[in-house]
């Protein structure tokens, strides 16, 4: 069995690529499974894989590294129910050091699996950070971003459909010079042929990897995690006129606008509406309006936000947007569950450096 660890910054295209990869592998008669992971409790990504009928499990309340036993139990559980040939495990977008804390422990404790680590990076963010030298997030968050690239076995540059050939060339030159010896590929995560190129690389790995553990300063890493507040909400939106889904889309857009107006960098803002429609914003990307918006008096919504601010500010912006929407659209919102917090200091269950195990 293969376990592909998928790391990479918030909104870099991990879930999209995994979804396309699962679709491709299923047509090749392979059995797949996905493990999602995030800081909170109600995860949009889990609902998304569920709605696409992909066997899945989730590790909640923190990253794989700090919840290694939960990751292990979920792998066992997927094996017991689905016996997958391939498991994709998508780590939290603000997580790094997964070679030492997840890959090496998996290889040590599970002798019969091959493990790969792919780090995703949005082509436009790479261009902005490294070619234009513009920084979107603070230094500590940036530190996490560069550590993710540094530990990758394979750097997967995503969203090439959104950049020019010249930009791709300059990003490629930069990465090849900075990360010598690493496999670097460029993909469009929504495109089967592009994903197949990535799958061909990771599926060939059937031996124990010799990827190096990172040298990393956990205080800076922890400060980066803490700079990005997390919020997850589950709510129902009612509109007698049948505009509930449309209202939820307006709400998402209003929250995005307010975060931008307040100069709060967005890691990810995503909603899953009626367990089907996933709407996702990043600092650099707004979603397309769905072609058809179903008429419904009720919309069930899961909202996940990861934003460079504190949880009180994030909560207030989202609550204000909800209150405003209720007045403007004459709809009502019933909150079922709500969580907002600063993620804790990363304390991995295991950490295997290249010489010493802890
Ligand atoms: N155009 C384009 N959009 C993409 C691509 N990959 C992901 N996206 C979009 O980027 C946003 C974040 O993607 P997602 O897969 O959720 O990122 P994750 O947070 O890394 O899992 C979503 O709006 C996706 O539709 C891609 O290759 N091309
Ligand atoms: Mg995701």
Coordinates of C-alpha atoms and ligand atoms in Angstrom, one line a residue:
X1 CA 0.0 0.0 0.0
X2 CA 1.1 3.5 -0.7
X3 CA 0.5 6.5 1.5
X4 CA 1.0 9.8 -0.2
X5 CA 1.4 12.7 2.2
X6 CA 0.2 15.9 0.6
X7 CA 1.5 19.1 2.2
X8 CA 1.5 22.6 1.0
X9 CA 0.2 26.0 2.0
X10 CA -3.5 26.8 2.6
X11 CA -5.4 27.0 -0.7
X12 CA -2.5 25.6 -2.8
X13 CA -4.7 23.1 -4.5
X14 CA -4.2 19.9 -2.4
X15 CA -7.8 18.8 -2.1
X16 CA -8.5 19.6 -5.8
X17 CA -5.5 17.5 -6.9
X18 CA -6.4 14.6 -4.6
X19 CA -10.0 14.6 -5.9
X20 CA -8.8 14.5 -9.5
X21 CA -6.2 11.8 -8.6
X22 CA -8.8 9.6 -6.9
X23 CA -11.0 9.9 -10.0
X24 CA -8.1 8.9 -12.3
X25 CA -7.0 6.0 -10.0
X26 CA -10.6 4.7 -9.7
X27 CA -10.8 4.5 -13.5
X28 CA -7.6 2.3 -13.3
X29 CA -9.5 0.0 -10.9
X30 CA -7.4 1.0 -7.9
X31 CA -9.0 1.5 -4.5
X32 CA -8.4 4.8 -2.9
X33 CA -8.9 6.5 0.4
X34 CA -8.4 10.0 1.7
X35 CA -7.6 11.3 5.2
X36 CA -8.3 15.0 5.7
X37 CA -6.9 17.1 8.4
X38 CA -7.4 20.5 9.9
X39 CA -7.3 22.5 13.1
X40 CA -11.0 22.6 13.8
X41 CA -13.9 20.2 14.1
X42 CA -16.3 20.7 11.1
X43 CA -14.1 20.3 8.0
X44 CA -15.2 21.4 4.5
X45 CA -12.7 19.1 2.9
X46 CA -14.2 16.0 4.6
X47 CA -17.7 16.9 3.4
X48 CA -16.3 17.5 -0.1
X49 CA -14.7 14.0 -0.4
X50 CA -17.9 12.5 1.2
X51 CA -20.0 14.3 -1.4
X52 CA -17.8 12.8 -4.1
X53 CA -18.2 9.3 -2.7
X54 CA -14.5 8.9 -2.0
X55 CA -13.8 6.7 1.1
X56 CA -12.5 9.1 3.7
X57 CA -11.6 9.7 7.3
X58 CA -10.5 12.8 9.1
X59 CA -8.1 13.9 11.8
X60 CA -9.5 17.0 13.5
X61 CA -8.3 19.4 16.2
X62 CA -4.8 19.7 15.0
X63 CA -2.2 18.5 12.5
X64 CA -1.2 14.9 11.7
X65 CA 2.1 15.4 13.5
X66 CA 0.5 16.3 16.9
X67 CA -2.2 13.7 16.4
X68 CA -0.1 10.8 15.0
X69 CA -2.1 8.2 16.8
X70 CA -5.3 9.4 15.4
X71 CA -3.8 9.4 11.9
X72 CA -2.6 5.8 12.5
X73 CA -6.1 4.7 13.7
X74 CA -7.7 6.3 10.7
X75 CA -5.3 4.5 8.3
X76 CA -6.2 1.3 10.1
X77 CA -9.9 2.0 9.8
X78 CA -9.7 2.8 6.1
X79 CA -7.8 -0.4 5.5
X80 CA -10.4 -2.4 7.5
X81 CA -13.3 -1.0 5.6
X82 CA -12.0 -0.3 2.1
X83 CA -8.6 -2.0 1.8
X84 CA -7.2 0.9 -0.4
X85 CA -4.2 0.5 -2.7
X86 CA -3.5 4.2 -2.2
X87 CA -4.2 6.6 0.6
X88 CA -3.8 10.3 0.2
X89 CA -3.3 12.1 3.5
X90 CA -3.8 15.9 3.2
X91 CA -2.1 17.8 6.0
X92 CA -3.1 21.2 7.5
X93 CA -1.9 23.9 5.1
X94 CA 0.0 25.6 7.9
X95 CA 1.8 22.4 8.9
X96 CA 5.4 21.6 8.2
X97 CA 8.1 19.2 9.4
X98 CA 6.0 16.3 8.3
X99 CA 9.0 14.3 7.0
X100 CA 10.4 14.0 10.6
X101 CA 7.0 13.8 12.4
X102 CA 4.8 11.8 10.0
X103 CA 6.7 10.2 7.1
X104 CA 9.5 8.7 9.1
X105 CA 7.3 7.4 11.9
X106 CA 5.0 5.8 9.3
X107 CA 8.0 4.2 7.6
X108 CA 9.4 3.0 11.0
X109 CA 6.1 1.6 12.4
X110 CA 4.5 0.3 9.2
X111 CA 7.0 -1.8 7.4
X112 CA 4.7 -2.7 4.5
X113 CA 3.9 0.8 3.2
X114 CA 5.6 3.2 0.8
X115 CA 5.3 6.8 1.8
X116 CA 5.8 9.9 -0.4
X117 CA 5.7 13.6 0.4
X118 CA 4.4 16.1 -2.2
X119 CA 4.4 19.8 -1.3
X120 CA 1.9 21.8 -3.3
X121 CA 2.5 25.5 -4.1
X122 CA 0.3 27.9 -5.9
X123 CA 2.2 29.1 -9.0
X124 CA 1.1 32.7 -8.5
X125 CA 2.1 32.8 -4.9
X126 CA 5.5 31.5 -5.8
X127 CA 5.8 34.2 -8.4
X128 CA 4.7 36.9 -6.0
X129 CA 7.0 35.8 -3.2
X130 CA 10.2 34.8 -5.0
X131 CA 10.1 36.7 -8.3
X132 CA 8.4 39.9 -7.4
X133 CA 9.6 39.8 -3.7
X134 CA 6.1 40.7 -2.4
X135 CA 5.1 39.1 0.9
X136 CA 1.4 38.4 1.6
X137 CA 1.7 36.9 5.1
X138 CA 4.0 37.8 8.1
X139 CA 7.6 36.5 8.4
X140 CA 6.6 33.5 10.6
X141 CA 4.0 32.3 8.2
X142 CA 6.4 32.8 5.4
X143 CA 8.9 30.7 7.3
X144 CA 6.4 27.8 7.4
X145 CA 5.9 28.3 3.6
X146 CA 9.6 28.0 2.8
X147 CA 10.1 25.1 5.2
X148 CA 7.3 23.2 3.4
X149 CA 9.2 23.6 0.1
X150 CA 12.5 22.7 1.7
X151 CA 11.3 19.4 3.0
X152 CA 9.4 18.3 -0.1
X153 CA 10.4 15.2 -2.0
X154 CA 8.4 16.5 -4.9
X155 CA 7.3 20.1 -5.3
X156 CA 4.0 20.3 -7.2
X157 CA 3.5 23.8 -8.6
X158 CA -0.3 24.0 -9.1
X159 CA -2.7 26.3 -11.0
X160 CA -0.5 26.6 -14.1
X161 CA -3.7 27.4 -16.0
X162 CA -3.7 30.7 -14.2
X163 CA -0.2 31.9 -15.2
X164 CA 1.6 32.7 -18.4
X165 CA 4.4 30.5 -20.0
X166 CA 6.9 33.2 -19.0
X167 CA 5.9 33.2 -15.4
X168 CA 6.1 29.4 -15.4
X169 CA 9.6 29.6 -16.8
X170 CA 10.8 32.1 -14.2
X171 CA 9.2 30.1 -11.3
X172 CA 10.8 26.9 -12.7
X173 CA 14.2 28.5 -13.0
X174 CA 14.0 29.9 -9.4
X175 CA 12.9 26.6 -7.9
X176 CA 15.5 24.5 -9.8
X177 CA 18.2 26.8 -8.6
X178 CA 17.0 27.0 -5.0
X179 CA 15.9 23.4 -4.5
X180 CA 18.5 21.4 -6.4
X181 CA 17.9 17.7 -6.7
X182 CA 14.2 17.9 -5.9
X183 CA 11.6 16.7 -8.4
X184 CA 9.6 19.8 -9.5
X185 CA 6.5 19.5 -11.6
X186 CA 3.9 21.9 -12.9
X187 CA 0.2 20.9 -12.9
X188 CA -3.4 22.0 -13.3
X189 CA -5.1 20.1 -10.5
X190 CA -8.4 19.9 -12.3
X191 CA -6.9 18.3 -15.4
X192 CA -6.6 14.4 -15.5
X193 CA -3.6 14.4 -17.8
X194 CA -1.7 16.8 -15.6
X195 CA -2.5 14.8 -12.5
X196 CA -1.4 11.6 -14.2
X197 CA 2.0 13.1 -14.6
X198 CA 2.2 13.6 -10.9
X199 CA 0.8 10.2 -10.1
X200 CA 3.3 8.5 -12.4
X201 CA 6.1 10.0 -10.2
X202 CA 4.6 9.2 -6.8
X203 CA 3.3 5.8 -7.7
X204 CA 6.8 4.6 -8.7
X205 CA 8.0 5.0 -5.1
X206 CA 7.9 1.6 -3.6
X207 CA 11.1 1.8 -1.5
X208 CA 12.0 3.4 1.7
X209 CA 12.6 7.1 1.2
X210 CA 15.8 8.8 2.3
X211 CA 14.3 12.3 2.5
X212 CA 16.0 14.4 5.1
X213 CA 14.3 15.7 8.2
X214 CA 14.2 19.5 8.5
X215 CA 16.3 21.7 10.6
X216 CA 13.5 23.8 12.0
X217 CA 12.9 26.4 14.8
X218 CA 9.7 25.3 16.5
X219 CA 9.2 28.7 18.1
X220 CA 9.1 30.4 14.7
X221 CA 6.9 27.6 13.4
X222 CA 4.6 27.9 16.4
X223 CA 4.4 31.7 16.0
X224 CA 3.4 31.2 12.3
X225 CA 0.6 28.8 13.3
X226 CA -0.6 31.1 16.0
X227 CA -0.7 34.1 13.6
X228 CA -3.4 32.4 11.6
X229 CA -6.7 32.2 13.4
X230 CA -9.0 29.3 12.7
X231 CA -12.8 29.4 12.6
X232 CA -15.3 26.8 11.7
X233 CA -19.1 27.3 11.7
X234 CA -22.0 25.0 10.9
X235 CA -25.2 26.8 10.3
X236 CA -28.5 26.7 8.4
X237 CA -29.7 29.6 6.3
X238 CA -33.4 29.9 5.7
X239 CA -35.1 32.0 3.0
X240 CA -38.8 31.4 2.2
X241 CA -38.4 32.7 -1.3
X242 CA -36.1 29.8 -2.2
X243 CA -32.9 31.9 -2.3
X244 CA -31.1 30.2 0.5
X245 CA -28.1 28.9 -1.6
X246 CA -27.8 32.2 -3.4
X247 CA -27.8 34.0 0.0
X248 CA -25.0 31.7 1.3
X249 CA -22.9 32.7 -1.8
X250 CA -23.5 36.4 -1.1
X251 CA -22.5 35.8 2.5
X252 CA -19.3 34.1 1.4
X253 CA -18.5 37.0 -0.9
X254 CA -19.3 39.6 1.7
X255 CA -17.0 37.9 4.3
X256 CA -14.2 37.8 1.7
X257 CA -14.7 41.5 0.9
X258 CA -14.7 42.5 4.6
X259 CA -11.5 40.5 5.2
X260 CA -9.9 42.3 2.3
X261 CA -11.2 45.7 3.4
X262 CA -9.6 45.1 6.8
X263 CA -6.3 44.0 5.2
X264 CA -6.4 40.6 6.8
X265 CA -4.5 38.1 4.6
X266 CA -6.7 35.1 3.8
X267 CA -5.1 31.6 3.9
X268 CA -8.4 30.0 3.1
X269 CA -12.1 30.8 3.3
X270 CA -14.2 27.9 2.1
X271 CA -17.8 26.8 2.4
X272 CA -19.6 23.6 1.7
X273 CA -23.3 24.2 0.9
X274 CA -25.9 21.5 1.2
X275 CA -23.0 18.9 1.4
X276 CA -22.4 19.4 -2.3
X277 CA -21.3 22.8 -3.5
X278 CA -17.8 23.8 -2.4
X279 CA -16.9 27.5 -2.6
X280 CA -13.3 28.4 -1.9
X281 CA -11.5 31.8 -1.7
X282 CA -7.8 32.4 -1.2
X283 CA -6.0 35.7 -1.0
X284 CA -5.3 35.4 -4.7
X285 CA -8.4 33.6 -6.0
X286 CA -12.1 34.1 -5.9
X287 CA -14.3 31.3 -7.0
X288 CA -16.4 31.2 -10.2
X289 CA -20.1 31.7 -9.7
X290 CA -21.8 28.4 -10.1
X291 CA -23.5 28.0 -13.4
X292 CA -26.8 26.9 -11.8
X293 CA -27.8 27.8 -8.3
X294 CA -30.5 25.5 -7.0
X295 CA -33.6 27.0 -5.5
X296 CA -33.9 26.0 -1.8
X297 CA -35.6 27.5 1.2
X298 CA -32.8 26.1 3.4
X299 CA -29.1 25.9 2.9
X300 CA -26.9 23.8 5.3
X301 CA -23.5 25.4 5.4
X302 CA -20.1 24.5 6.8
X303 CA -17.7 27.4 6.8
X304 CA -13.9 27.1 7.4
X305 CA -11.7 30.2 7.6
X306 CA -8.0 30.5 8.3
X307 CA -6.9 34.2 8.3
X308 CA -4.0 36.1 9.6
X309 CA -5.7 37.8 12.5
X310 CA -7.0 36.9 16.0
X311 CA -10.1 34.8 16.5
X312 CA -12.2 37.6 18.1
X313 CA -11.7 39.8 15.1
X314 CA -12.4 36.9 12.7
X315 CA -15.5 36.0 14.6
X316 CA -16.8 39.5 14.6
X317 CA -16.3 40.0 10.9
X318 CA -18.2 36.8 10.1
X319 CA -21.0 37.6 12.7
X320 CA -21.4 41.1 11.3
X321 CA -21.6 39.7 7.7
X322 CA -24.3 37.3 8.9
X323 CA -26.3 40.0 10.6
X324 CA -26.0 42.3 7.7
X325 CA -27.2 39.5 5.3
X326 CA -30.2 38.6 7.4
X327 CA -31.4 42.2 7.2
X328 CA -30.5 42.8 3.6
X329 CA -32.0 39.5 2.3
X330 CA -34.7 39.0 4.9
X331 CA -33.3 35.5 5.6
X332 CA -32.5 33.9 8.9
X333 CA -29.4 32.1 10.1
X334 CA -29.4 29.4 12.7
X335 CA -25.9 28.6 14.1
X336 CA -25.5 24.9 14.9
X337 CA -21.9 24.9 15.9
X338 CA -19.2 27.5 16.1
X339 CA -15.5 27.4 16.9
X340 CA -12.8 30.0 16.7
X341 CA -9.3 29.8 18.2
X342 CA -5.6 30.3 17.8
X343 CA -4.0 26.9 17.0
X344 CA -1.7 25.7 19.7
X345 CA 2.1 25.3 19.7
X346 CA 3.0 22.3 17.6
X347 CA 4.1 19.3 19.8
X348 CA 4.6 16.3 17.6
X349 CA 3.9 12.8 18.9
X350 CA 7.1 11.5 17.3
X351 CA 10.0 13.4 15.7
X352 CA 12.6 11.3 13.9
X353 CA 15.6 13.3 12.9
X354 CA 18.2 11.8 10.6
X355 CA 20.3 10.3 13.4
X356 CA 18.3 10.4 16.6
X357 CA 14.7 9.4 17.2
X358 CA 12.6 11.1 19.9
Ligands
LIG1 N1 -7.6 27.3 -11.8 C1 -7.2 26.4 -10.9 N2 -7.7 26.5 -9.7 C2 -7.3 25.5 -8.8 C3 -6.3 24.5 -9.1 N3 -6.1 23.8 -7.9 C4 -7.0 24.3 -7.0 N4 -7.7 25.4 -7.5 C5 -8.6 26.2 -6.8 O1 -7.9 26.8 -5.6 C6 -8.7 26.9 -4.5 C7 -8.1 26.1 -3.3 O2 -8.0 24.7 -3.7 P1 -8.0 23.5 -2.7 O3 -7.8 22.3 -3.5 O4 -9.2 23.6 -1.8 O5 -6.7 23.9 -1.9 P2 -6.1 23.2 -0.5 O6 -6.4 24.2 0.6 O7 -4.6 23.2 -0.7 O8 -6.7 21.9 -0.4 C8 -10.1 26.3 -4.9 O9 -10.9 27.4 -5.3 C9 -9.8 25.4 -6.1 O10 -10.8 25.3 -7.1 C10 -5.8 24.5 -10.4 O11 -4.9 23.7 -10.7 N5 -6.2 25.5 -11.3
LIG2 MG1 -7.8 21.2 1.3

